[in-house]
Tab-separated table of C-alpha atoms (C1' of nucleotides) in Angstrom:
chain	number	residue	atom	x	y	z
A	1	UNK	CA	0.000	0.000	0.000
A	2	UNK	CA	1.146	3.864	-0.997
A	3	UNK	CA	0.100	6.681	0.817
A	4	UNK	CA	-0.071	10.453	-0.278
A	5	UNK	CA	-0.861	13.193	0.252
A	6	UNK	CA	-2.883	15.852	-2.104
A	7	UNK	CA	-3.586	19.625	-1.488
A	8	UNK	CA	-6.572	21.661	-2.412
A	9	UNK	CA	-7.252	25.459	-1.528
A	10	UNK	CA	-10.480	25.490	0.210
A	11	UNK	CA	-11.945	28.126	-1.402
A	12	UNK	CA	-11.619	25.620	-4.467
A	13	UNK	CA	-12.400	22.598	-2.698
A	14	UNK	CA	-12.959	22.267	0.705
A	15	UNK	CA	-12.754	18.754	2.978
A	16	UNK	CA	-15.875	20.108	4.706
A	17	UNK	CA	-17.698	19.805	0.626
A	18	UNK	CA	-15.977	16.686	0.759
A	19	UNK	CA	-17.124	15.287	3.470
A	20	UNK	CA	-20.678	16.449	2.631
A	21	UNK	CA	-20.358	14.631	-0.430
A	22	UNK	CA	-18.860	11.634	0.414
A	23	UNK	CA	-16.926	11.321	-2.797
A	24	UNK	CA	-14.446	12.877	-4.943
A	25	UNK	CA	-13.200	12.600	-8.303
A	26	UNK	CA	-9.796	13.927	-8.028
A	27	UNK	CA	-9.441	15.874	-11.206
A	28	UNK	CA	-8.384	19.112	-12.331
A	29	UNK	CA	-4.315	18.013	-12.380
A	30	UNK	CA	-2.290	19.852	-14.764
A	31	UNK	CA	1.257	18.845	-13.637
A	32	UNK	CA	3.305	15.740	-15.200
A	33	UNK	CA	4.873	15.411	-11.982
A	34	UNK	CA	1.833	14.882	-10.425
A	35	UNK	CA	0.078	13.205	-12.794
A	36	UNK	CA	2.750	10.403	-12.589
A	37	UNK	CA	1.914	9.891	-8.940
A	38	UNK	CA	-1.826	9.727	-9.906
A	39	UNK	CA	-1.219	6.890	-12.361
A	40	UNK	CA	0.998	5.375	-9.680
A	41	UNK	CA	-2.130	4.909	-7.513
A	42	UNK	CA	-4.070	2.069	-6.289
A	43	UNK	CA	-7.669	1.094	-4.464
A	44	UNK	CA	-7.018	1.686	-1.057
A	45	UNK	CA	-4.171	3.966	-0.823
A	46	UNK	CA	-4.547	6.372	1.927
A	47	UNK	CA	-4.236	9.737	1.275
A	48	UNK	CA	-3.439	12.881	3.432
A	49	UNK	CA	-6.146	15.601	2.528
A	50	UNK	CA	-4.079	19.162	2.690
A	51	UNK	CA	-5.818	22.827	2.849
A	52	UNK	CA	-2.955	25.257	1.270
A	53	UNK	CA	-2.882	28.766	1.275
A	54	UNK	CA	-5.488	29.905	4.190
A	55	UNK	CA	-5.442	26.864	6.210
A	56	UNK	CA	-1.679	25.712	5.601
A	57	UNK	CA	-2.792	22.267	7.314
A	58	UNK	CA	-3.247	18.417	6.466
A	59	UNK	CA	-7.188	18.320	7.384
A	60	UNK	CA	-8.382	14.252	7.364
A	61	UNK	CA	-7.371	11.077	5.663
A	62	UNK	CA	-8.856	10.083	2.431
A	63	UNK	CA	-8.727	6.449	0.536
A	64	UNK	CA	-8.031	6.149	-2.778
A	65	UNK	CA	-11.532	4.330	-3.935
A	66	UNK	CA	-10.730	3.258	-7.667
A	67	UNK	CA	-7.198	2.828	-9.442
A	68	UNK	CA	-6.368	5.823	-11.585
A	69	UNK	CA	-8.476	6.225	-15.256
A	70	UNK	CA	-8.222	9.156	-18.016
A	71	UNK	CA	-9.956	12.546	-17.032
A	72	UNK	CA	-13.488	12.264	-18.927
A	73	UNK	CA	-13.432	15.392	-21.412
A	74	UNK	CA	-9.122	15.512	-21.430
A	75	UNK	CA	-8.578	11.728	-22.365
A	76	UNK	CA	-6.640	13.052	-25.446
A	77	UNK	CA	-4.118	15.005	-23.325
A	78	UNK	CA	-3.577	11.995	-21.122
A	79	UNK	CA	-4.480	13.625	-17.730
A	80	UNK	CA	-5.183	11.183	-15.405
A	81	UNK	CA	-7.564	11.150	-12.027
A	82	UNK	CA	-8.685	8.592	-9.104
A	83	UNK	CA	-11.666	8.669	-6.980
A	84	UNK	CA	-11.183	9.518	-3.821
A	85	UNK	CA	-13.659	8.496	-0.245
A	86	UNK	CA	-13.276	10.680	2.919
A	87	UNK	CA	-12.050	8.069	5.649
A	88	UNK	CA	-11.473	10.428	8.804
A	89	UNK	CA	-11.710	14.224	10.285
A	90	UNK	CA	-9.113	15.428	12.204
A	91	UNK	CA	-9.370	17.031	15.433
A	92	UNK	CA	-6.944	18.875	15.626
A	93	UNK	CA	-5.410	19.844	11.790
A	94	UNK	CA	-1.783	19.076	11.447
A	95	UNK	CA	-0.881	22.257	10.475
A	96	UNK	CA	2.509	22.970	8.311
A	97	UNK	CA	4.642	25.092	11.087
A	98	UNK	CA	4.012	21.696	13.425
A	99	UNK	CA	5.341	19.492	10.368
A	100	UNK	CA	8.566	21.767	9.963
A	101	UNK	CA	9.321	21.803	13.246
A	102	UNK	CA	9.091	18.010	13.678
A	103	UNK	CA	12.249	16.006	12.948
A	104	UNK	CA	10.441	12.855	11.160
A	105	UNK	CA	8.454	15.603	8.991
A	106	UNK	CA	10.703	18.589	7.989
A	107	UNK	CA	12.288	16.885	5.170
A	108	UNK	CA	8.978	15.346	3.646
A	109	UNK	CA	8.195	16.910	-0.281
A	110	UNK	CA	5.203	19.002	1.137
A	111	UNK	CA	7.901	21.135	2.847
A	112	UNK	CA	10.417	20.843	-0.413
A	113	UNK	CA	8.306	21.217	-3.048
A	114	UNK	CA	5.550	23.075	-2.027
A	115	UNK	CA	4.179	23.761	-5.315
A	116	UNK	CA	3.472	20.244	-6.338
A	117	UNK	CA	-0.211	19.234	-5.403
A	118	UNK	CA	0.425	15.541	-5.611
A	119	UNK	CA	2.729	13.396	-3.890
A	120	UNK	CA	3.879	10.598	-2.093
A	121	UNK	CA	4.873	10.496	1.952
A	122	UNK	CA	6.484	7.522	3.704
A	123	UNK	CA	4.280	5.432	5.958
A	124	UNK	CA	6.182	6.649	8.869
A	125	UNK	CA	5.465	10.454	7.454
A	126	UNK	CA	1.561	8.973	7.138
A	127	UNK	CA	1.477	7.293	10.896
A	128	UNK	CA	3.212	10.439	12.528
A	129	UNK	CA	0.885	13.061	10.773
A	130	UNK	CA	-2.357	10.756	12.343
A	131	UNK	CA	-1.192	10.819	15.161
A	132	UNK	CA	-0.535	14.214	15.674
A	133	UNK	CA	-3.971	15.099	14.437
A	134	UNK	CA	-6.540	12.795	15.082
B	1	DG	C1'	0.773	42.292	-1.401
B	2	DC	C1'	5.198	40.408	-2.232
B	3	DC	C1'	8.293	37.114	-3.694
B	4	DA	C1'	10.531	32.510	-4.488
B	5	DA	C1'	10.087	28.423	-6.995
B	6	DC	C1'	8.736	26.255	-10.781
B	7	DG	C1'	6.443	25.389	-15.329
B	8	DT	C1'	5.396	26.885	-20.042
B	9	DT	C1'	5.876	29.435	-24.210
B	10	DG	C1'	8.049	31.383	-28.025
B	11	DG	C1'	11.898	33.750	-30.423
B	12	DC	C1'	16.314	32.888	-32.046
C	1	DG	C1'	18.372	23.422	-27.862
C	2	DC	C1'	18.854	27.639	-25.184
C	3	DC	C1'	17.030	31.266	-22.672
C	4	DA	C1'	14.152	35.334	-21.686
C	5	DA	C1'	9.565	36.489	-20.628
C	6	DC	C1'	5.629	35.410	-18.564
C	7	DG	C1'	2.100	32.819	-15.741
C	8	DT	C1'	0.841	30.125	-11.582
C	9	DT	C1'	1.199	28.333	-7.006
C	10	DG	C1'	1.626	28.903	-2.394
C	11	DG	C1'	4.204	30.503	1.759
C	12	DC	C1'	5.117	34.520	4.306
DNA sequence: GCCAACGTTGGC
DNA sequence: GCCAACGTTGGC
């Protein structure tokens, strides 16, 4: 099993409309980078659920709910999306000063590459994030 | 609001 | 194929 973690600005895209809806289809990627890590997905891959800009905090845990299919309406540009299921609310959001200042987190891509909206963190990146926030 | 980091575009 | 110009993202 993977796990990774994928942002969304909640004016866009909120984990509260998430939630509400149950079910996401995570499209809207226009990054190879990320794309890759799309296609590298797989039913039941957790996923850390981030708020950027406002927030600047990983919200809940998400599952990956199919494997990863061409974007209806862009299948000729080859962008790819999965469906996504909430799994569980945070009580208290992991926010990103709390993940620089922790020695397991500080070095994880969120931190390095903060542009990229995609990407993958280690299952020991995963556990430590949960437990700081749920 | 500013700026750093990064991606994309287009001229040469 | 290089690089300048420009656009976007996201932290501060």
């Amino acid at each position: 099993m993977n796990y990774w973690l994928v942002k969304s600005e909640p004016d866009t895209y909120s984990w509260e409309l998430f939630l509400k809806e149950g079910k996401a289809v995570w499209d809207g990627v226009r990054n190879y980078q990320a794309r890759n890590f799309i296609k590298e997905m797989k039913t039941g891959d957790k996923v850390l659920f981030y708020h950027s800009n406002k927030q600047k905090a990983v919200v809940g845990t998400a599952q990956v709910a199919s494997m990863p299919y061409l974007e209806p309406g862009a299948e000729k540009d080859g962008w790819m999306v999965a469906d996504m299921i909430p799994l569980q609310s945070f009580s208290k959001p992991v926010t990103l000063v709390q993940i620089k200042s922790d020695n397991l987190l500080k070095n994880i891509l969120l931190v390095r590459q903060s542009r990229l909206s995609v990407m993958p963190v280690s299952s020991d990146a995963y556990k430590m994030i949960c437990k700081l926030g749920l």
